[in-house]
Amino acid sequence: MELKIERIYTKPIDKNGYRILIDRLWPRGISKENAALDEWDKEIGPSTDLRKWFNHDPEKFAEFRQRYRDELDQNPATTDFIETIKTQLKQQNVILLFGAKDETHNQAVVLKDYLTNKL
């Protein structure tokens, strides 16, 4: 099975996969019903301080990537999250959902890469 990323505001590409929202904040304008997700893992997203510092600035992305990886390494929730991903990938695709407009410079890109190296 495959680990994918998808913007929550787009129509779901893979409705059969296990869909996890990885933002700390609920995305504006999306109802829980329309989100079509299986899990919301707030704890795995970047800290509020890191999120505010990054402010979706592509010029800060390289440093954001490193800081977020460091946070993931220190986050007690990361181990359980990785186990959930491993378990789900045995059965179905896993889709990491994010709300950022920039589909290249966001936490889902970093988290997917991080998870790929850990699985």
mmCIF file of C-alpha atoms in Angstrom:
data_model
loop_
_atom_site.group_PDB
_atom_site.id
_atom_site.type_symbol
_atom_site.label_atom_id
_atom_site.label_comp_id
_atom_site.label_asym_id
_atom_site.label_seq_id
_atom_site.Cartn_x
_atom_site.Cartn_y
_atom_site.Cartn_z
ATOM 1 C CA MET A 1 0.000 0.000 0.000
ATOM 2 C CA GLU A 2 0.999 3.637 -0.399
ATOM 3 C CA LEU A 3 1.482 6.696 1.818
ATOM 4 C CA LYS A 4 0.010 9.797 0.144
ATOM 5 C CA ILE A 5 -0.606 13.449 0.925
ATOM 6 C CA GLU A 6 -3.685 15.411 -0.064
ATOM 7 C CA ARG A 7 -5.062 18.886 0.558
ATOM 8 C CA ILE A 8 -8.261 18.576 2.592
ATOM 9 C CA TYR A 9 -9.971 21.233 0.468
ATOM 10 C CA THR A 10 -9.750 19.136 -2.701
ATOM 11 C CA LYS A 11 -12.184 16.397 -3.615
ATOM 12 C CA PRO A 12 -10.878 13.123 -2.135
ATOM 13 C CA ILE A 13 -8.751 11.252 -4.659
ATOM 14 C CA ASP A 14 -8.598 7.999 -2.694
ATOM 15 C CA LYS A 15 -11.830 7.446 -0.773
ATOM 16 C CA ASN A 16 -10.769 3.944 0.200
ATOM 17 C CA GLY A 17 -7.622 4.959 2.042
ATOM 18 C CA TYR A 18 -7.196 5.726 5.740
ATOM 19 C CA ARG A 19 -7.463 9.518 5.928
ATOM 20 C CA ILE A 20 -5.636 11.372 8.740
ATOM 21 C CA LEU A 21 -5.780 15.129 9.271
ATOM 22 C CA ILE A 22 -2.349 16.207 10.514
ATOM 23 C CA ASP A 23 -3.024 19.903 11.229
ATOM 24 C CA ARG A 24 -3.213 21.126 14.832
ATOM 25 C CA LEU A 25 -6.037 23.483 13.872
ATOM 26 C CA TRP A 26 -9.268 22.419 12.193
ATOM 27 C CA PRO A 27 -9.342 23.736 8.593
ATOM 28 C CA ARG A 28 -11.675 26.691 8.060
ATOM 29 C CA GLY A 29 -14.848 26.063 6.138
ATOM 30 C CA ILE A 30 -14.656 22.264 6.337
ATOM 31 C CA SER A 31 -17.347 20.442 8.258
ATOM 32 C CA LYS A 32 -16.433 17.230 10.030
ATOM 33 C CA GLU A 33 -18.903 15.479 7.752
ATOM 34 C CA ASN A 34 -17.300 16.828 4.560
ATOM 35 C CA ALA A 35 -13.778 16.154 5.794
ATOM 36 C CA ALA A 36 -14.289 12.425 5.207
ATOM 37 C CA LEU A 37 -11.495 11.493 7.569
ATOM 38 C CA ASP A 38 -10.799 8.540 9.813
ATOM 39 C CA GLU A 39 -8.618 10.315 12.343
ATOM 40 C CA TRP A 40 -7.499 13.786 13.387
ATOM 41 C CA ASP A 41 -4.046 13.606 14.937
ATOM 42 C CA LYS A 42 -3.428 17.139 16.244
ATOM 43 C CA GLU A 43 -0.397 16.098 18.263
ATOM 44 C CA ILE A 44 1.653 15.074 15.229
ATOM 45 C CA GLY A 45 1.478 18.506 13.583
ATOM 46 C CA PRO A 46 4.145 21.155 14.079
ATOM 47 C CA SER A 47 4.035 23.084 17.348
ATOM 48 C CA THR A 48 2.146 26.367 17.442
ATOM 49 C CA ASP A 49 5.425 28.287 17.774
ATOM 50 C CA LEU A 50 6.963 26.537 14.765
ATOM 51 C CA ARG A 51 3.810 26.934 12.682
ATOM 52 C CA LYS A 52 3.642 30.667 13.431
ATOM 53 C CA TRP A 53 7.360 31.129 12.748
ATOM 54 C CA PHE A 54 7.130 29.341 9.375
ATOM 55 C CA ASN A 55 3.969 31.217 8.337
ATOM 56 C CA HIS A 56 3.939 29.273 5.029
ATOM 57 C CA ASP A 57 7.004 31.167 3.775
ATOM 58 C CA PRO A 58 8.748 29.020 1.119
ATOM 59 C CA GLU A 59 12.068 30.746 1.892
ATOM 60 C CA LYS A 60 11.923 29.315 5.425
ATOM 61 C CA PHE A 61 10.971 25.806 4.293
ATOM 62 C CA ALA A 62 14.421 24.198 4.552
ATOM 63 C CA GLU A 63 14.781 25.339 8.158
ATOM 64 C CA PHE A 64 11.141 24.493 8.886
ATOM 65 C CA ARG A 65 11.759 20.956 7.578
ATOM 66 C CA GLN A 66 14.672 20.453 9.983
ATOM 67 C CA ARG A 67 12.908 22.001 12.966
ATOM 68 C CA TYR A 68 9.764 19.933 12.373
ATOM 69 C CA ARG A 69 11.803 16.731 12.065
ATOM 70 C CA ASP A 70 13.500 17.602 15.350
ATOM 71 C CA GLU A 71 10.066 18.096 16.936
ATOM 72 C CA LEU A 72 8.904 14.740 15.592
ATOM 73 C CA ASP A 73 11.979 13.046 17.064
ATOM 74 C CA GLN A 74 11.161 14.562 20.474
ATOM 75 C CA ASN A 75 7.373 14.134 20.312
ATOM 76 C CA PRO A 76 6.072 11.240 22.474
ATOM 77 C CA ALA A 77 3.096 10.868 20.093
ATOM 78 C CA THR A 78 5.353 10.040 17.131
ATOM 79 C CA THR A 79 5.940 6.395 18.081
ATOM 80 C CA ASP A 80 2.224 5.603 18.296
ATOM 81 C CA PHE A 81 1.567 7.546 15.092
ATOM 82 C CA ILE A 82 4.190 5.506 13.216
ATOM 83 C CA GLU A 83 2.628 2.280 14.506
ATOM 84 C CA THR A 84 -0.809 3.422 13.321
ATOM 85 C CA ILE A 85 0.614 4.170 9.882
ATOM 86 C CA LYS A 86 2.354 0.773 9.695
ATOM 87 C CA THR A 87 -0.827 -1.046 10.707
ATOM 88 C CA GLN A 88 -3.014 0.819 8.238
ATOM 89 C CA LEU A 89 -0.554 0.441 5.353
ATOM 90 C CA LYS A 90 -0.857 -3.340 5.673
ATOM 91 C CA GLN A 91 -4.540 -3.000 4.763
ATOM 92 C CA GLN A 92 -4.953 0.166 2.695
ATOM 93 C CA ASN A 93 -3.403 3.385 1.469
ATOM 94 C CA VAL A 94 -2.850 6.098 4.075
ATOM 95 C CA ILE A 95 -3.584 9.715 3.151
ATOM 96 C CA LEU A 96 -2.075 12.539 5.221
ATOM 97 C CA LEU A 97 -4.463 15.490 4.975
ATOM 98 C CA PHE A 98 -3.357 19.107 5.321
ATOM 99 C CA GLY A 99 -4.993 22.500 4.921
ATOM 100 C CA ALA A 100 -2.132 24.645 3.568
ATOM 101 C CA LYS A 101 -2.603 26.284 0.174
ATOM 102 C CA ASP A 102 0.994 25.577 -0.843
ATOM 103 C CA GLU A 103 1.113 21.905 -1.792
ATOM 104 C CA THR A 104 4.912 21.813 -1.942
ATOM 105 C CA HIS A 105 5.990 23.642 1.218
ATOM 106 C CA ASN A 106 3.968 22.267 4.126
ATOM 107 C CA GLN A 107 4.128 19.878 7.062
ATOM 108 C CA ALA A 108 2.563 16.983 5.128
ATOM 109 C CA VAL A 109 5.498 16.932 2.705
ATOM 110 C CA VAL A 110 7.927 16.822 5.629
ATOM 111 C CA LEU A 111 5.913 14.239 7.558
ATOM 112 C CA LYS A 112 5.556 11.923 4.554
ATOM 113 C CA ASP A 113 9.319 12.025 4.002
ATOM 114 C CA TYR A 114 9.946 11.485 7.722
ATOM 115 C CA LEU A 115 7.574 8.504 7.842
ATOM 116 C CA THR A 116 8.998 6.979 4.668
ATOM 117 C CA ASN A 117 12.422 6.940 6.329
ATOM 118 C CA LYS A 118 11.012 5.369 9.516
ATOM 119 C CA LEU A 119 8.843 2.647 7.958
#
